[in-house]
PDB file of N, CA and C in Angstrom:
ATOM      1  N   ASN R  15       9.841 -18.538  -5.103  1.00 76.00           N
ATOM      2  CA  ASN R  15      10.306 -17.927  -6.325  1.00 76.00           C
ATOM      3  C   ASN R  15       9.765 -16.510  -6.434  1.00 76.00           C
ATOM      4  N   PRO R  16      10.599 -15.564  -6.836  1.00 79.00           N
ATOM      5  CA  PRO R  16      10.138 -14.183  -7.007  1.00 79.00           C
ATOM      6  C   PRO R  16       9.061 -14.100  -8.084  1.00 79.00           C
ATOM      7  N   LEU R  17       8.121 -13.196  -7.859  1.00 77.00           N
ATOM      8  CA  LEU R  17       7.029 -12.969  -8.792  1.00 77.00           C
ATOM      9  C   LEU R  17       6.873 -11.469  -8.990  1.00 77.00           C
ATOM     10  N   LYS R  18       6.912 -11.028 -10.250  1.00 81.00           N
ATOM     11  CA  LYS R  18       6.744  -9.602 -10.526  1.00 81.00           C
ATOM     12  C   LYS R  18       5.275  -9.236 -10.351  1.00 81.00           C
ATOM     13  N   MET R  19       5.036  -8.189  -9.553  1.00 85.00           N
ATOM     14  CA  MET R  19       3.673  -7.694  -9.335  1.00 85.00           C
ATOM     15  C   MET R  19       3.501  -6.435 -10.154  1.00 85.00           C
ATOM     16  N   ASN R  20       2.429  -6.356 -10.875  1.00 84.00           N
ATOM     17  CA  ASN R  20       2.141  -5.186 -11.677  1.00 84.00           C
ATOM     18  C   ASN R  20       1.167  -4.297 -10.902  1.00 84.00           C
ATOM     19  N   LEU R  21       1.694  -3.401 -10.070  1.00 87.00           N
ATOM     20  CA  LEU R  21       0.860  -2.563  -9.201  1.00 87.00           C
ATOM     21  C   LEU R  21       0.453  -1.251  -9.846  1.00 87.00           C
ATOM     22  N   LYS R  22       1.035  -0.930 -10.971  1.00 84.00           N
ATOM     23  CA  LYS R  22       0.732   0.354 -11.605  1.00 84.00           C
ATOM     24  C   LYS R  22       0.495   0.147 -13.100  1.00 84.00           C
ATOM     25  N   ASN R  23      -0.295   1.045 -13.668  1.00 78.00           N
ATOM     26  CA  ASN R  23      -0.571   0.929 -15.097  1.00 78.00           C
ATOM     27  C   ASN R  23      -0.024   2.109 -15.883  1.00 78.00           C
ATOM     28  N   ASP R  24       0.835   2.905 -15.242  1.00 83.00           N
ATOM     29  CA  ASP R  24       1.411   4.083 -15.885  1.00 83.00           C
ATOM     30  C   ASP R  24       2.860   4.214 -15.422  1.00 83.00           C
ATOM     31  N   GLU R  25       3.792   4.340 -16.336  1.00 88.00           N
ATOM     32  CA  GLU R  25       5.212   4.429 -15.994  1.00 88.00           C
ATOM     33  C   GLU R  25       5.570   5.692 -15.213  1.00 88.00           C
ATOM     34  N   SER R  26       4.714   6.702 -15.228  1.00 89.00           N
ATOM     35  CA  SER R  26       5.001   7.932 -14.481  1.00 89.00           C
ATOM     36  C   SER R  26       4.680   7.784 -12.995  1.00 89.00           C
ATOM     37  N   VAL R  27       4.023   6.706 -12.605  1.00 89.00           N
ATOM     38  CA  VAL R  27       3.650   6.447 -11.213  1.00 89.00           C
ATOM     39  C   VAL R  27       4.816   5.773 -10.487  1.00 89.00           C
ATOM     40  N   SER R  28       5.085   6.228  -9.252  1.00 92.00           N
ATOM     41  CA  SER R  28       6.115   5.570  -8.449  1.00 92.00           C
ATOM     42  C   SER R  28       5.458   4.696  -7.388  1.00 92.00           C
ATOM     43  N   VAL R  29       6.069   3.559  -7.138  1.00 93.00           N
ATOM     44  CA  VAL R  29       5.602   2.603  -6.137  1.00 93.00           C
ATOM     45  C   VAL R  29       6.827   2.169  -5.346  1.00 93.00           C
ATOM     46  N   GLY R  30       6.748   2.207  -4.015  1.00 94.00           N
ATOM     47  CA  GLY R  30       7.908   1.812  -3.231  1.00 94.00           C
ATOM     48  C   GLY R  30       7.589   1.539  -1.779  1.00 94.00           C
ATOM     49  N   HIS R  31       8.609   1.255  -1.032  1.00 95.00           N
ATOM     50  CA  HIS R  31       8.535   1.013   0.410  1.00 95.00           C
ATOM     51  C   HIS R  31       7.560  -0.119   0.765  1.00 95.00           C
ATOM     52  N   PRO R  32       7.739  -1.314   0.177  1.00 95.00           N
ATOM     53  CA  PRO R  32       6.811  -2.408   0.466  1.00 95.00           C
ATOM     54  C   PRO R  32       6.931  -2.917   1.897  1.00 95.00           C
ATOM     55  N   CYS R  33       5.805  -3.295   2.457  1.00 95.00           N
ATOM     56  CA  CYS R  33       5.740  -3.838   3.812  1.00 95.00           C
ATOM     57  C   CYS R  33       4.753  -4.998   3.805  1.00 95.00           C
ATOM     58  N   LEU R  34       5.219  -6.175   4.116  1.00 95.00           N
ATOM     59  CA  LEU R  34       4.369  -7.361   4.149  1.00 95.00           C
ATOM     60  C   LEU R  34       3.910  -7.612   5.585  1.00 95.00           C
ATOM     61  N   THR R  35       2.621  -7.859   5.771  1.00 94.00           N
ATOM     62  CA  THR R  35       2.112  -8.154   7.110  1.00 94.00           C
ATOM     63  C   THR R  35       2.660  -9.510   7.566  1.00 94.00           C
ATOM     64  N   SER R  36       2.671  -9.737   8.863  1.00 91.00           N
ATOM     65  CA  SER R  36       3.274 -10.955   9.408  1.00 91.00           C
ATOM     66  C   SER R  36       2.576 -12.226   8.934  1.00 91.00           C
ATOM     67  N   ASP R  37       1.288 -12.143   8.604  1.00 90.00           N
ATOM     68  CA  ASP R  37       0.584 -13.328   8.118  1.00 90.00           C
ATOM     69  C   ASP R  37       0.766 -13.529   6.612  1.00 90.00           C
ATOM     70  N   GLY R  38       1.447 -12.589   5.940  1.00 90.00           N
ATOM     71  CA  GLY R  38       1.719 -12.703   4.520  1.00 90.00           C
ATOM     72  C   GLY R  38       0.517 -12.473   3.621  1.00 90.00           C
ATOM     73  N   LYS R  39      -0.567 -11.931   4.187  1.00 93.00           N
ATOM     74  CA  LYS R  39      -1.795 -11.756   3.407  1.00 93.00           C
ATOM     75  C   LYS R  39      -1.992 -10.349   2.856  1.00 93.00           C
ATOM     76  N   MET R  40      -1.175  -9.403   3.276  1.00 96.00           N
ATOM     77  CA  MET R  40      -1.342  -8.026   2.809  1.00 96.00           C
ATOM     78  C   MET R  40       0.016  -7.402   2.547  1.00 96.00           C
ATOM     79  N   LEU R  41       0.133  -6.752   1.393  1.00 96.00           N
ATOM     80  CA  LEU R  41       1.326  -6.005   1.044  1.00 96.00           C
ATOM     81  C   LEU R  41       0.932  -4.532   1.017  1.00 96.00           C
ATOM     82  N   ILE R  42       1.548  -3.746   1.891  1.00 97.00           N
ATOM     83  CA  ILE R  42       1.276  -2.312   1.990  1.00 97.00           C
ATOM     84  C   ILE R  42       2.446  -1.591   1.327  1.00 97.00           C
ATOM     85  N   PHE R  43       2.152  -0.519   0.611  1.00 96.00           N
ATOM     86  CA  PHE R  43       3.204   0.218  -0.077  1.00 96.00           C
ATOM     87  C   PHE R  43       2.795   1.681  -0.238  1.00 96.00           C
ATOM     88  N   ALA R  44       3.760   2.521  -0.547  1.00 96.00           N
ATOM     89  CA  ALA R  44       3.508   3.946  -0.792  1.00 96.00           C
ATOM     90  C   ALA R  44       3.524   4.186  -2.292  1.00 96.00           C
ATOM     91  N   SER R  45       2.632   5.071  -2.744  1.00 94.00           N
ATOM     92  CA  SER R  45       2.588   5.383  -4.168  1.00 94.00           C
ATOM     93  C   SER R  45       1.921   6.727  -4.404  1.00 94.00           C
ATOM     94  N   ASP R  46       2.292   7.349  -5.521  1.00 92.00           N
ATOM     95  CA  ASP R  46       1.647   8.586  -5.944  1.00 92.00           C
ATOM     96  C   ASP R  46       0.573   8.320  -6.997  1.00 92.00           C
ATOM     97  N   MET R  47       0.140   7.057  -7.098  1.00 90.00           N
ATOM     98  CA  MET R  47      -0.893   6.720  -8.079  1.00 90.00           C
ATOM     99  C   MET R  47      -2.194   7.440  -7.742  1.00 90.00           C
ATOM    100  N   LYS R  48      -2.967   7.672  -8.758  1.00 82.00           N
ATOM    101  CA  LYS R  48      -4.274   8.286  -8.581  1.00 82.00           C
ATOM    102  C   LYS R  48      -5.303   7.198  -8.377  1.00 82.00           C
ATOM    103  N   SER R  49      -6.485   7.610  -8.058  1.00 71.00           N
ATOM    104  CA  SER R  49      -7.576   6.692  -7.783  1.00 71.00           C
ATOM    105  C   SER R  49      -7.782   5.692  -8.914  1.00 71.00           C
ATOM    106  N   SER R  50      -7.969   4.443  -8.528  1.00 64.00           N
ATOM    107  CA  SER R  50      -8.376   3.425  -9.497  1.00 64.00           C
ATOM    108  C   SER R  50      -9.662   2.810  -8.950  1.00 64.00           C
ATOM    109  N   GLY R  51     -10.640   2.703  -9.767  1.00 61.00           N
ATOM    110  CA  GLY R  51     -11.922   2.228  -9.265  1.00 61.00           C
ATOM    111  C   GLY R  51     -12.565   3.316  -8.432  1.00 61.00           C
ATOM    112  N   GLY R  52     -13.048   2.973  -7.252  1.00 58.00           N
ATOM    113  CA  GLY R  52     -13.704   3.951  -6.395  1.00 58.00           C
ATOM    114  C   GLY R  52     -12.818   4.524  -5.312  1.00 58.00           C
ATOM    115  N   ASP R  53     -11.544   4.119  -5.260  1.00 67.00           N
ATOM    116  CA  ASP R  53     -10.668   4.590  -4.195  1.00 67.00           C
ATOM    117  C   ASP R  53     -10.202   6.015  -4.442  1.00 67.00           C
ATOM    118  N   LYS R  54     -10.278   6.831  -3.404  1.00 71.00           N
ATOM    119  CA  LYS R  54      -9.850   8.229  -3.477  1.00 71.00           C
ATOM    120  C   LYS R  54      -8.389   8.325  -3.066  1.00 71.00           C
ATOM    121  N   SER R  55      -7.607   9.149  -3.758  1.00 77.00           N
ATOM    122  CA  SER R  55      -6.248   9.430  -3.304  1.00 77.00           C
ATOM    123  C   SER R  55      -6.300  10.734  -2.519  1.00 77.00           C
ATOM    124  N   PHE R  56      -5.520  10.827  -1.447  1.00 86.00           N
ATOM    125  CA  PHE R  56      -5.637  11.927  -0.492  1.00 86.00           C
ATOM    126  C   PHE R  56      -4.559  12.987  -0.620  1.00 86.00           C
ATOM    127  N   GLY R  57      -3.388  12.616  -1.124  1.00 80.00           N
ATOM    128  CA  GLY R  57      -2.293  13.586  -1.189  1.00 80.00           C
ATOM    129  C   GLY R  57      -1.276  13.196  -2.224  1.00 80.00           C
ATOM    130  N   GLY R  58      -0.043  13.646  -2.019  1.00 87.00           N
ATOM    131  CA  GLY R  58       1.031  13.352  -2.965  1.00 87.00           C
ATOM    132  C   GLY R  58       1.318  11.867  -3.051  1.00 87.00           C
ATOM    133  N   ARG R  59       1.698  11.269  -1.936  1.00 93.00           N
ATOM    134  CA  ARG R  59       1.928   9.827  -1.857  1.00 93.00           C
ATOM    135  C   ARG R  59       1.058   9.278  -0.731  1.00 93.00           C
ATOM    136  N   ASP R  60       0.293   8.274  -1.063  1.00 95.00           N
ATOM    137  CA  ASP R  60      -0.600   7.622  -0.101  1.00 95.00           C
ATOM    138  C   ASP R  60      -0.113   6.214   0.180  1.00 95.00           C
ATOM    139  N   LEU R  61      -0.672   5.615   1.219  1.00 96.00           N
ATOM    140  CA  LEU R  61      -0.438   4.206   1.504  1.00 96.00           C
ATOM    141  C   LEU R  61      -1.549   3.404   0.829  1.00 96.00           C
ATOM    142  N   TRP R  62      -1.149   2.375   0.112  1.00 95.00           N
ATOM    143  CA  TRP R  62      -2.045   1.493  -0.629  1.00 95.00           C
ATOM    144  C   TRP R  62      -1.759   0.061  -0.200  1.00 95.00           C
ATOM    145  N   TYR R  63      -2.642  -0.867  -0.565  1.00 95.00           N
ATOM    146  CA  TYR R  63      -2.393  -2.270  -0.248  1.00 95.00           C
ATOM    147  C   TYR R  63      -3.037  -3.192  -1.283  1.00 95.00           C
ATOM    148  N   VAL R  64      -2.501  -4.391  -1.350  1.00 95.00           N
ATOM    149  CA  VAL R  64      -3.106  -5.493  -2.080  1.00 95.00           C
ATOM    150  C   VAL R  64      -3.126  -6.687  -1.126  1.00 95.00           C
ATOM    151  N   THR R  65      -4.056  -7.599  -1.337  1.00 95.00           N
ATOM    152  CA  THR R  65      -4.172  -8.777  -0.470  1.00 95.00           C
ATOM    153  C   THR R  65      -3.868 -10.044  -1.264  1.00 95.00           C
ATOM    154  N   TYR R  66      -3.461 -11.068  -0.528  1.00 94.00           N
ATOM    155  CA  TYR R  66      -3.088 -12.351  -1.125  1.00 94.00           C
ATOM    156  C   TYR R  66      -4.145 -13.385  -0.786  1.00 94.00           C
ATOM    157  N   ASP R  67      -4.579 -14.117  -1.779  1.00 90.00           N
ATOM    158  CA  ASP R  67      -5.534 -15.202  -1.590  1.00 90.00           C
ATOM    159  C   ASP R  67      -4.757 -16.511  -1.617  1.00 90.00           C
ATOM    160  N   LYS R  68      -4.591 -17.117  -0.446  1.00 86.00           N
ATOM    161  CA  LYS R  68      -3.786 -18.344  -0.363  1.00 86.00           C
ATOM    162  C   LYS R  68      -4.413 -19.499  -1.132  1.00 86.00           C
ATOM    163  N   LYS R  69      -5.723 -19.498  -1.241  1.00 89.00           N
ATOM    164  CA  LYS R  69      -6.400 -20.582  -1.959  1.00 89.00           C
ATOM    165  C   LYS R  69      -6.065 -20.541  -3.453  1.00 89.00           C
ATOM    166  N   SER R  70      -6.175 -19.366  -4.060  1.00 89.00           N
ATOM    167  CA  SER R  70      -5.870 -19.241  -5.489  1.00 89.00           C
ATOM    168  C   SER R  70      -4.388 -18.956  -5.745  1.00 89.00           C
ATOM    169  N   LYS R  71      -3.670 -18.637  -4.667  1.00 87.00           N
ATOM    170  CA  LYS R  71      -2.244 -18.304  -4.737  1.00 87.00           C
ATOM    171  C   LYS R  71      -1.983 -17.108  -5.645  1.00 87.00           C
ATOM    172  N   LEU R  72      -2.855 -16.089  -5.531  1.00 89.00           N
ATOM    173  CA  LEU R  72      -2.738 -14.887  -6.346  1.00 89.00           C
ATOM    174  C   LEU R  72      -2.883 -13.636  -5.496  1.00 89.00           C
ATOM    175  N   TRP R  73      -2.193 -12.561  -5.910  1.00 91.00           N
ATOM    176  CA  TRP R  73      -2.352 -11.247  -5.306  1.00 91.00           C
ATOM    177  C   TRP R  73      -3.449 -10.503  -6.052  1.00 91.00           C
ATOM    178  N   ASP R  74      -4.194  -9.634  -5.336  1.00 86.00           N
ATOM    179  CA  ASP R  74      -5.162  -8.753  -5.997  1.00 86.00           C
ATOM    180  C   ASP R  74      -4.451  -7.974  -7.086  1.00 86.00           C
ATOM    181  N   SER R  75      -5.128  -7.735  -8.164  1.00 81.00           N
ATOM    182  CA  SER R  75      -4.510  -6.974  -9.254  1.00 81.00           C
ATOM    183  C   SER R  75      -4.812  -5.486  -9.152  1.00 81.00           C
ATOM    184  N   ILE R  76      -5.772  -5.105  -8.297  1.00 88.00           N
ATOM    185  CA  ILE R  76      -6.133  -3.695  -8.163  1.00 88.00           C
ATOM    186  C   ILE R  76      -5.807  -3.220  -6.746  1.00 88.00           C
ATOM    187  N   PRO R  77      -4.813  -2.311  -6.602  1.00 91.00           N
ATOM    188  CA  PRO R  77      -4.470  -1.774  -5.281  1.00 91.00           C
ATOM    189  C   PRO R  77      -5.636  -0.986  -4.690  1.00 91.00           C
ATOM    190  N   LYS R  78      -5.729  -1.041  -3.357  1.00 92.00           N
ATOM    191  CA  LYS R  78      -6.760  -0.302  -2.631  1.00 92.00           C
ATOM    192  C   LYS R  78      -6.086   0.747  -1.751  1.00 92.00           C
ATOM    193  N   ASN R  79      -6.647   1.931  -1.709  1.00 93.00           N
ATOM    194  CA  ASN R  79      -6.132   3.004  -0.869  1.00 93.00           C
ATOM    195  C   ASN R  79      -6.484   2.698   0.586  1.00 93.00           C
ATOM    196  N   MET R  80      -5.574   2.977   1.532  1.00 94.00           N
ATOM    197  CA  MET R  80      -5.819   2.680   2.937  1.00 94.00           C
ATOM    198  C   MET R  80      -6.754   3.688   3.605  1.00 94.00           C
ATOM    199  N   GLY R  81      -7.140   4.724   2.889  1.00 92.00           N
ATOM    200  CA  GLY R  81      -8.170   5.630   3.395  1.00 92.00           C
ATOM    201  C   GLY R  81      -7.660   6.739   4.293  1.00 92.00           C
ATOM    202  N   SER R  82      -8.612   7.548   4.762  1.00 90.00           N
ATOM    203  CA  SER R  82      -8.290   8.752   5.534  1.00 90.00           C
ATOM    204  C   SER R  82      -7.781   8.465   6.940  1.00 90.00           C
ATOM    205  N   LYS R  83      -7.912   7.256   7.418  1.00 92.00           N
ATOM    206  CA  LYS R  83      -7.361   6.909   8.736  1.00 92.00           C
ATOM    207  C   LYS R  83      -5.827   6.981   8.712  1.00 92.00           C
ATOM    208  N   TYR R  84      -5.250   6.735   7.541  1.00 93.00           N
ATOM    209  CA  TYR R  84      -3.793   6.723   7.398  1.00 93.00           C
ATOM    210  C   TYR R  84      -3.269   7.813   6.470  1.00 93.00           C
ATOM    211  N   ASN R  85      -4.009   8.157   5.439  1.00 93.00           N
ATOM    212  CA  ASN R  85      -3.544   9.094   4.432  1.00 93.00           C
ATOM    213  C   ASN R  85      -4.038  10.512   4.685  1.00 93.00           C
ATOM    214  N   THR R  86      -3.190  11.464   4.347  1.00 92.00           N
ATOM    215  CA  THR R  86      -3.499  12.882   4.549  1.00 92.00           C
ATOM    216  C   THR R  86      -3.216  13.629   3.243  1.00 92.00           C
ATOM    217  N   SER R  87      -3.320  14.941   3.296  1.00 90.00           N
ATOM    218  CA  SER R  87      -2.976  15.750   2.128  1.00 90.00           C
ATOM    219  C   SER R  87      -1.464  15.802   1.904  1.00 90.00           C
ATOM    220  N   GLY R  88      -0.688  15.310   2.858  1.00 91.00           N
ATOM    221  CA  GLY R  88       0.772  15.248   2.729  1.00 91.00           C
ATOM    222  C   GLY R  88       1.204  13.954   2.069  1.00 91.00           C
ATOM    223  N   ASN R  89       2.456  13.587   2.298  1.00 94.00           N
ATOM    224  CA  ASN R  89       3.021  12.342   1.772  1.00 94.00           C
ATOM    225  C   ASN R  89       3.160  11.331   2.893  1.00 94.00           C
ATOM    226  N   GLU R  90       2.646  10.131   2.702  1.00 96.00           N
ATOM    227  CA  GLU R  90       2.825   9.033   3.644  1.00 96.00           C
ATOM    228  C   GLU R  90       3.799   8.038   3.016  1.00 96.00           C
ATOM    229  N   LEU R  91       4.818   7.662   3.797  1.00 96.00           N
ATOM    230  CA  LEU R  91       5.892   6.802   3.294  1.00 96.00           C
ATOM    231  C   LEU R  91       6.341   5.820   4.369  1.00 96.00           C
ATOM    232  N   PHE R  92       7.162   4.892   3.996  1.00 97.00           N
ATOM    233  CA  PHE R  92       7.864   3.957   4.885  1.00 97.00           C
ATOM    234  C   PHE R  92       6.948   3.170   5.830  1.00 97.00           C
ATOM    235  N   PRO R  93       5.921   2.508   5.314  1.00 97.00           N
ATOM    236  CA  PRO R  93       5.100   1.686   6.201  1.00 97.00           C
ATOM    237  C   PRO R  93       5.919   0.534   6.780  1.00 97.00           C
ATOM    238  N   SER R  94       5.672   0.225   8.049  1.00 97.00           N
ATOM    239  CA  SER R  94       6.337  -0.914   8.683  1.00 97.00           C
ATOM    240  C   SER R  94       5.470  -1.420   9.830  1.00 97.00           C
ATOM    241  N   ILE R  95       5.708  -2.655  10.192  1.00 96.00           N
ATOM    242  CA  ILE R  95       4.959  -3.275  11.283  1.00 96.00           C
ATOM    243  C   ILE R  95       5.957  -3.706  12.340  1.00 96.00           C
ATOM    244  N   GLY R  96       5.754  -3.219  13.579  1.00 92.00           N
ATOM    245  CA  GLY R  96       6.651  -3.539  14.675  1.00 92.00           C
ATOM    246  C   GLY R  96       6.440  -4.948  15.203  1.00 92.00           C
ATOM    247  N   LYS R  97       7.322  -5.362  16.098  1.00 90.00           N
ATOM    248  CA  LYS R  97       7.252  -6.712  16.668  1.00 90.00           C
ATOM    249  C   LYS R  97       5.927  -6.976  17.372  1.00 90.00           C
ATOM    250  N   SER R  98       5.343  -5.929  17.961  1.00 90.00           N
ATOM    251  CA  SER R  98       4.069  -6.100  18.672  1.00 90.00           C
ATOM    252  C   SER R  98       2.879  -6.087  17.722  1.00 90.00           C
ATOM    253  N   GLY R  99       3.130  -5.887  16.420  1.00 90.00           N
ATOM    254  CA  GLY R  99       2.051  -5.845  15.445  1.00 90.00           C
ATOM    255  C   GLY R  99       1.523  -4.450  15.176  1.00 90.00           C
ATOM    256  N   ARG R 100       2.099  -3.436  15.841  1.00 94.00           N
ATOM    257  CA  ARG R 100       1.661  -2.054  15.604  1.00 94.00           C
ATOM    258  C   ARG R 100       2.155  -1.571  14.253  1.00 94.00           C
ATOM    259  N   PHE R 101       1.323  -0.758  13.600  1.00 95.00           N
ATOM    260  CA  PHE R 101       1.617  -0.243  12.274  1.00 95.00           C
ATOM    261  C   PHE R 101       2.216   1.153  12.402  1.00 95.00           C
ATOM    262  N   PHE R 102       3.351   1.382  11.726  1.00 95.00           N
ATOM    263  CA  PHE R 102       4.037   2.664  11.752  1.00 95.00           C
ATOM    264  C   PHE R 102       4.247   3.166  10.329  1.00 95.00           C
ATOM    265  N   PHE R 103       4.303   4.472  10.164  1.00 95.00           N
ATOM    266  CA  PHE R 103       4.646   5.069   8.875  1.00 95.00           C
ATOM    267  C   PHE R 103       5.026   6.517   9.106  1.00 95.00           C
ATOM    268  N   ALA R 104       5.660   7.132   8.107  1.00 95.00           N
ATOM    269  CA  ALA R 104       6.042   8.528   8.183  1.00 95.00           C
ATOM    270  C   ALA R 104       5.054   9.358   7.370  1.00 95.00           C
ATOM    271  N   SER R 105       4.838  10.604   7.825  1.00 94.00           N
ATOM    272  CA  SER R 105       3.949  11.514   7.102  1.00 94.00           C
ATOM    273  C   SER R 105       4.563  12.910   7.096  1.00 94.00           C
ATOM    274  N   SER R 106       4.400  13.624   5.994  1.00 92.00           N
ATOM    275  CA  SER R 106       4.905  14.990   5.909  1.00 92.00           C
ATOM    276  C   SER R 106       3.848  16.009   6.350  1.00 92.00           C
ATOM    277  N   ARG R 107       2.681  15.545   6.742  1.00 80.00           N
ATOM    278  CA  ARG R 107       1.614  16.460   7.152  1.00 80.00           C
ATOM    279  C   ARG R 107       1.965  17.080   8.498  1.00 80.00           C
ATOM    280  N   SER R 108       1.793  18.390   8.572  1.00 65.00           N
ATOM    281  CA  SER R 108       2.023  19.108   9.835  1.00 65.00           C
ATOM    282  C   SER R 108       0.758  19.063  10.683  1.00 65.00           C
ATOM    283  N   ILE R 109       0.953  18.976  11.991  1.00 59.00           N
ATOM    284  CA  ILE R 109      -0.212  19.011  12.880  1.00 59.00           C
ATOM    285  C   ILE R 109      -0.236  20.297  13.662  1.00 59.00           C
TER     286      ILE R 109
END
C-alpha cells in the first residue's frame, strides 16, 4: 500500500527523483532543502537519503545529506543504481 512520506517541512522546498536501493532499505532523492540537524547542504540541490527499519516498518523522519563524496556546490540530480549495484547521478558542477 502506498504511504505518504513527509520529507520536507517547508512548502518552498522541492523533493524529487527518488531512487530505492535494491535491498529496499534506503531511499535516495534530490532536494534543495537546507540543513536539518547537523547535516550540511553543499549546493543548490543535494542528494539526501532516509533509511527503512524493517523491524519497526518505518522510514526515518529526518533526511540525511549524502555528504561531500556525492554533493558539490552545483546541483546533483537523478540518482540511480545500475544492475551491477553502481551508483550514478548527474551533477552540474564543472571540473
